[in-house]
Amino acid sequence: MSKKLPENPQSEEVDLGQLFKLIGNLFDRLYQFIQSKFEFVFSILIFSIKAVIDNFKLIVLCMVIAGALGYGLEKIKRDVFTSQMLVKPYFDSKFQLVTNINYYNALIEDKDYVQLDELFEMDGMSEQLIEFEIKPGPETENDRILQYEKFIGAIDSIRAQDISFDDFIESRSIYSGSIFEINVKSFSKNIFKPLEEGLNKTFLNEYSVKKKKKSDSLIGLDKQRILTSLTQIDSLKSVYLEVMRNESNSNSNQVTLKDGMSLVQERVQTKEFELLDKELVLRTALNRLESQKVEEDTYFETIASFQTVGAKDSSFLNKYSLIFPVITFILLCFIYLTNKLVFYVKAYKI
């Protein structure tokens, strides 16, 4: 029997060599591509540094002048004071709160100080207002997790599989939280306490009033149902106690066990224990309703009030001695690049 040998072994060696050559060429091209990008970034960096070195004196002079102007403006401008207030709205009054905050900012922008004085009951002090700002209040990671679990439990299970925790956090709006921070900026440091009384009226609206009345009615109905059940349980307890009392004075219609306990007494005591457990559950539910009534007896809860005297605003946007040099440097870079572009376009030959 003859064995079949490879017809052309040299052909396989040639194909394998070509494969390795193609792989080598691929890596060479990849290396050249990375090298070209690196050289491009390096050239831009060197070009930028060279431009700064060539114009170093001009850049420093312009930035020093800008810093001096910014420092002078900081000294002559009016001080800005700020204060924060943390509130927890109930009965969906947060929607009216956000709407009113936007309305106040619109009045400030239009300089309608008469309307602002009427809203906050201030005599001419509203002219000191600069801006209202509202944003979600502080919350822990556990608060976010609880909100996510509540949201997932309220939607379809199939849809819930497509919404991750990170997606939920990113898609939340300002209305998602339960605590809100109200930040007010003013030229006066003593205006914040009077403002608080006016902001408290923000939570009152027809929708929240109706929702609170509905909640109070439902709590009242649940409370009445529980009290009725407790009354029935008390009546049944009296009946069972009377039965036990009668059975203890009579030996008829009962079977006495070795321990002296009759079957009738055992059945009655079992029923009485069941009634006691039921009464305990109902009284716990009643206490929960009473607590809910006390906690949600108002349209909002002030967690942290405005300070009596506002703090001076020290944000970066008010530090002109730093902002002006940065803006000047960016402007010089823009002028330099524009100048280079103009020269390049003029020298370009079609």
Coordinates of C-alpha atoms in Angstrom, one line a residue:
M1 CA 0.0 0.0 0.0
S2 CA 1.4 3.3 -1.0
K3 CA 1.3 6.4 1.3
K4 CA 0.3 9.8 -0.1
L5 CA 3.0 12.4 0.5
P6 CA 2.6 16.2 0.3
E7 CA 2.8 17.3 -3.3
N8 CA 4.5 20.8 -2.7
P9 CA 5.9 21.4 0.9
Q10 CA 7.8 24.5 -0.3
S11 CA 4.5 26.1 -1.1
E12 CA 3.4 25.9 2.5
E13 CA 6.7 27.5 3.7
V14 CA 6.2 30.4 1.2
D15 CA 2.6 31.0 2.4
L16 CA 3.8 31.0 6.0
G17 CA 6.6 33.4 5.3
Q18 CA 4.2 35.8 3.5
L19 CA 1.9 35.7 6.5
F20 CA 4.7 36.7 8.9
K21 CA 5.7 39.4 6.5
L22 CA 2.1 40.8 6.5
I23 CA 2.0 40.8 10.3
G24 CA 5.3 42.6 10.4
N25 CA 4.1 45.2 8.0
L26 CA 1.0 45.7 10.0
F27 CA 3.0 46.4 13.2
D28 CA 5.3 48.7 11.3
R29 CA 2.3 50.8 10.1
L30 CA 0.8 50.8 13.6
Y31 CA 4.1 52.0 15.0
Q32 CA 4.5 54.7 12.4
F33 CA 0.9 55.9 13.0
I34 CA 1.5 56.2 16.8
Q35 CA 4.8 57.9 16.2
S36 CA 3.3 60.4 13.8
K37 CA 0.6 61.3 16.4
F38 CA 3.2 61.6 19.1
E39 CA 5.3 63.8 16.9
F40 CA 2.3 66.0 16.1
V41 CA 1.4 66.5 19.8
F42 CA 5.1 67.1 20.6
S43 CA 5.3 69.7 17.8
I44 CA 2.2 71.6 19.1
L45 CA 3.7 71.6 22.6
I46 CA 7.0 72.9 21.4
F47 CA 5.3 75.5 19.2
S48 CA 3.3 76.7 22.2
I49 CA 6.3 76.9 24.5
K50 CA 8.3 78.7 21.9
A51 CA 5.5 81.3 21.4
V52 CA 5.3 81.9 25.1
I53 CA 9.1 82.3 25.4
D54 CA 9.3 84.6 22.4
N55 CA 6.6 86.9 23.9
F56 CA 7.3 86.3 27.5
K57 CA 7.8 89.9 28.5
L58 CA 4.5 91.0 26.7
I59 CA 2.5 88.2 28.3
V60 CA 3.8 88.9 31.8
L61 CA 3.2 92.7 31.4
C62 CA -0.4 92.2 30.2
M63 CA -1.2 89.7 33.0
V64 CA 0.2 92.0 35.7
I65 CA -1.8 94.9 34.4
A66 CA -4.9 92.7 34.2
G67 CA -4.3 91.4 37.8
A68 CA -3.9 95.0 39.1
L69 CA -7.2 96.0 37.4
G70 CA -9.0 93.0 38.8
Y71 CA -7.6 93.7 42.3
G72 CA -8.7 97.3 42.0
L73 CA -12.2 96.3 40.9
E74 CA -12.5 93.9 43.9
K75 CA -11.8 96.7 46.2
I76 CA -14.4 99.1 44.8
K77 CA -17.2 96.7 44.0
R78 CA -19.9 96.0 46.5
D79 CA -19.5 93.0 48.7
V80 CA -21.8 90.0 48.0
F81 CA -23.3 88.0 50.8
T82 CA -24.8 84.5 50.6
S83 CA -26.8 82.2 52.9
Q84 CA -28.4 78.8 52.5
M85 CA -31.6 77.2 53.7
L86 CA -32.5 73.5 53.7
V87 CA -36.2 72.5 53.4
K88 CA -38.1 69.2 53.1
P89 CA -41.4 69.7 51.2
Y90 CA -44.4 67.5 51.6
F91 CA -47.5 66.9 49.4
D92 CA -45.6 67.6 46.2
S93 CA -45.2 71.3 47.2
K94 CA -41.6 71.1 45.8
F95 CA -43.0 71.7 42.3
Q96 CA -44.4 75.1 43.4
L97 CA -41.2 75.9 45.2
V98 CA -39.0 75.5 42.1
T99 CA -41.5 77.4 40.0
N100 CA -41.6 80.3 42.5
I101 CA -37.8 80.4 42.7
N102 CA -37.6 80.9 38.9
Y103 CA -40.3 83.6 39.2
Y104 CA -38.3 85.5 41.8
N105 CA -35.2 85.5 39.6
A106 CA -37.3 86.8 36.7
L107 CA -38.5 89.7 38.9
I108 CA -35.0 90.5 39.9
E109 CA -33.9 90.5 36.3
D110 CA -36.7 92.8 35.4
K111 CA -36.0 95.0 38.5
D112 CA -39.5 94.7 39.6
Y113 CA -38.7 95.5 43.3
V114 CA -42.2 96.6 44.1
Q115 CA -43.6 93.1 43.5
L116 CA -40.7 91.6 45.4
D117 CA -41.4 93.9 48.4
E118 CA -45.0 92.7 48.4
L119 CA -44.1 89.0 48.1
F120 CA -41.6 89.1 51.0
E121 CA -43.2 91.9 53.0
M122 CA -40.0 94.0 52.9
D123 CA -39.9 97.8 52.7
G124 CA -37.4 98.5 49.9
M125 CA -35.0 95.8 50.9
S126 CA -35.6 93.7 47.8
E127 CA -33.3 96.0 45.8
Q128 CA -30.4 94.3 47.6
L129 CA -31.3 90.9 46.1
I130 CA -29.0 89.5 43.4
E131 CA -30.1 85.9 42.8
F132 CA -32.1 82.9 44.1
E133 CA -30.8 79.4 43.5
I134 CA -32.3 76.0 44.3
K135 CA -30.7 72.6 44.0
P136 CA -31.0 69.2 45.5
G137 CA -30.0 69.0 49.1
P138 CA -27.2 66.8 50.5
E139 CA -27.8 63.1 50.3
T140 CA -25.9 60.0 51.2
E141 CA -25.2 56.9 49.0
N142 CA -27.8 55.0 51.0
D143 CA -30.4 57.7 50.1
R144 CA -29.6 57.2 46.4
I145 CA -29.8 53.4 46.7
L146 CA -33.2 53.7 48.5
Q147 CA -34.5 56.0 45.8
Y148 CA -33.3 53.6 43.1
E149 CA -35.0 50.6 44.8
K150 CA -38.2 52.5 45.1
F151 CA -38.1 53.5 41.5
I152 CA -37.3 49.9 40.3
G153 CA -40.2 48.6 42.4
A154 CA -42.6 51.0 40.8
I155 CA -42.0 50.0 37.1
D156 CA -42.3 46.9 35.1
S157 CA -39.8 44.1 36.0
I158 CA -38.7 43.7 32.3
R159 CA -38.1 47.5 31.9
A160 CA -36.3 47.6 35.3
Q161 CA -33.6 45.2 33.9
D162 CA -32.5 47.9 31.4
I163 CA -32.0 50.7 33.9
S164 CA -28.8 50.5 36.0
F165 CA -28.1 52.4 39.1
D166 CA -25.7 54.8 37.3
D167 CA -28.3 55.5 34.6
F168 CA -30.9 56.3 37.2
I169 CA -28.6 58.7 39.0
E170 CA -27.6 60.5 35.8
S171 CA -31.2 60.9 34.6
R172 CA -32.6 62.4 37.8
S173 CA -34.0 65.9 37.7
I174 CA -34.1 68.5 40.4
Y175 CA -37.5 67.2 41.5
S176 CA -36.1 63.7 42.3
G177 CA -34.9 64.6 45.8
S178 CA -36.8 65.1 49.0
I179 CA -34.5 67.8 50.5
F180 CA -33.7 71.1 48.7
E181 CA -31.1 73.7 49.3
I182 CA -32.1 77.3 48.7
N183 CA -29.2 79.7 48.2
V184 CA -29.7 83.5 48.1
K185 CA -27.1 86.1 47.1
S186 CA -27.6 89.7 48.2
F187 CA -25.7 93.0 48.7
S188 CA -27.1 93.2 52.2
K189 CA -25.9 90.7 54.9
N190 CA -29.1 91.2 57.1
I191 CA -31.8 90.4 54.5
F192 CA -31.9 86.7 54.9
K193 CA -34.1 86.2 57.9
P194 CA -36.9 88.4 56.5
L195 CA -36.7 86.5 53.3
E196 CA -37.3 83.2 55.1
E197 CA -40.8 84.2 56.1
G198 CA -41.7 85.0 52.5
L199 CA -40.2 81.8 51.2
N200 CA -42.4 79.8 53.7
K201 CA -45.4 81.0 51.8
T202 CA -44.0 79.4 48.6
F203 CA -45.1 76.0 49.6
L204 CA -48.8 76.9 49.8
N205 CA -50.7 76.1 46.6
E206 CA -54.1 74.7 45.7
Y207 CA -52.7 71.3 44.6
S208 CA -50.8 70.7 47.8
V209 CA -53.8 71.8 49.9
K210 CA -56.0 69.3 48.2
K211 CA -53.5 66.6 48.5
K212 CA -53.0 67.2 52.2
K213 CA -56.8 67.2 52.8
K214 CA -57.0 63.9 50.9
S215 CA -54.2 62.4 53.0
D216 CA -55.8 63.6 56.2
S217 CA -59.1 62.0 55.1
L218 CA -57.5 58.7 54.3
I219 CA -55.6 58.7 57.6
G220 CA -58.9 59.4 59.4
L221 CA -60.7 56.5 57.6
D222 CA -57.9 54.1 58.4
K223 CA -57.9 55.3 62.0
Q224 CA -61.7 54.9 62.3
R225 CA -61.5 51.3 60.8
I226 CA -58.8 50.3 63.3
L227 CA -60.8 51.8 66.3
T228 CA -63.9 49.9 65.2
S229 CA -61.9 46.7 65.0
L230 CA -60.4 47.3 68.4
T231 CA -63.9 47.8 69.8
Q232 CA -65.0 44.5 68.4
I233 CA -62.0 42.8 69.8
D234 CA -62.7 44.2 73.3
S235 CA -66.3 42.9 73.0
L236 CA -65.1 39.4 72.0
K237 CA -62.5 39.5 74.8
S238 CA -65.4 40.2 77.3
V239 CA -67.3 37.3 75.8
Y240 CA -64.4 34.9 76.1
L241 CA -63.7 36.0 79.7
E242 CA -67.4 35.4 80.5
V243 CA -67.2 31.9 79.0
M244 CA -64.1 31.0 80.9
R245 CA -65.7 32.3 84.1
N246 CA -68.8 30.2 83.5
E247 CA -66.8 27.1 82.5
S248 CA -64.6 27.4 85.6
N249 CA -67.8 27.2 87.8
S250 CA -69.3 24.3 85.9
N251 CA -68.0 20.8 85.2
S252 CA -70.6 19.9 82.6
N253 CA -69.8 19.4 78.8
Q254 CA -66.1 19.3 79.3
V255 CA -63.3 16.7 79.2
T256 CA -60.7 17.0 81.9
L257 CA -57.1 16.2 81.0
K258 CA -54.4 14.8 83.3
D259 CA -53.2 18.3 84.1
G260 CA -56.7 19.4 85.2
M261 CA -57.2 21.7 82.1
S262 CA -60.5 21.2 80.3
L263 CA -60.6 21.2 76.5
V264 CA -63.2 24.0 76.5
Q265 CA -60.9 26.2 78.6
E266 CA -58.0 25.5 76.3
R267 CA -60.0 26.4 73.2
V268 CA -61.2 29.7 74.8
Q269 CA -57.7 30.6 75.9
T270 CA -56.4 30.0 72.4
K271 CA -58.9 32.3 70.9
E272 CA -58.1 34.9 73.6
F273 CA -54.4 34.8 72.7
E274 CA -55.3 35.2 69.0
L275 CA -57.3 38.3 69.9
L276 CA -54.4 39.7 71.9
D277 CA -52.0 39.3 68.9
K278 CA -54.6 40.9 66.6
E279 CA -55.0 43.8 69.0
L280 CA -51.3 44.3 69.2
V281 CA -51.0 44.5 65.4
L282 CA -53.9 47.0 65.2
R283 CA -52.5 49.2 67.9
T284 CA -49.1 49.2 66.1
A285 CA -50.8 50.3 62.9
L286 CA -52.7 53.0 64.9
N287 CA -49.5 54.4 66.4
R288 CA -48.0 54.4 62.9
L289 CA -50.9 56.5 61.6
E290 CA -50.6 58.9 64.5
S291 CA -46.9 59.3 63.8
Q292 CA -47.6 60.0 60.1
K293 CA -50.2 62.5 61.0
V294 CA -47.8 64.4 63.3
E295 CA -44.9 64.2 60.8
E296 CA -46.9 65.4 57.8
D297 CA -49.0 68.0 59.5
T298 CA -47.4 70.8 57.5
Y299 CA -46.5 71.5 53.9
F300 CA -42.8 71.7 54.6
E301 CA -40.1 71.3 57.2
T302 CA -37.2 73.6 57.7
I303 CA -34.1 71.5 58.3
A304 CA -31.7 74.4 58.4
S305 CA -32.7 78.1 58.4
F306 CA -31.0 81.1 56.9
Q307 CA -28.2 82.6 59.0
T308 CA -29.0 85.8 60.8
V309 CA -26.0 87.4 59.1
G310 CA -25.0 86.2 55.7
A311 CA -21.4 85.1 54.8
K312 CA -19.3 87.0 52.4
D313 CA -19.3 85.3 49.0
S314 CA -15.7 84.1 48.3
S315 CA -16.3 82.1 45.1
F316 CA -13.8 82.1 42.3
L317 CA -16.0 84.1 40.0
N318 CA -15.7 87.0 42.4
K319 CA -11.9 86.9 42.5
Y320 CA -11.2 89.3 39.6
S321 CA -7.5 89.5 40.5
L322 CA -7.3 85.9 39.3
I323 CA -9.9 85.8 36.6
F324 CA -8.6 88.8 34.7
P325 CA -5.1 87.5 34.2
V326 CA -6.5 84.1 33.0
I327 CA -8.8 85.8 30.5
T328 CA -5.9 88.0 29.3
F329 CA -3.7 85.0 28.7
I330 CA -6.5 83.2 26.7
L331 CA -7.1 86.4 24.7
L332 CA -3.4 86.8 23.9
C333 CA -3.2 83.2 22.7
F334 CA -6.3 83.7 20.5
I335 CA -4.7 86.9 19.0
Y336 CA -1.4 85.1 18.4
L337 CA -3.1 82.1 16.6
T338 CA -5.3 84.4 14.6
N339 CA -2.2 86.4 13.5
K340 CA -0.4 83.2 12.5
L341 CA -3.4 82.0 10.6
V342 CA -3.7 85.3 8.6
F343 CA 0.0 85.1 7.7
Y344 CA -0.4 81.5 6.6
V345 CA -3.4 82.2 4.4
K346 CA -1.7 85.2 2.8
A347 CA 1.5 83.1 2.1
Y348 CA -0.4 80.1 0.7
K349 CA -0.1 79.7 -3.0
I350 CA -2.9 78.0 -4.9

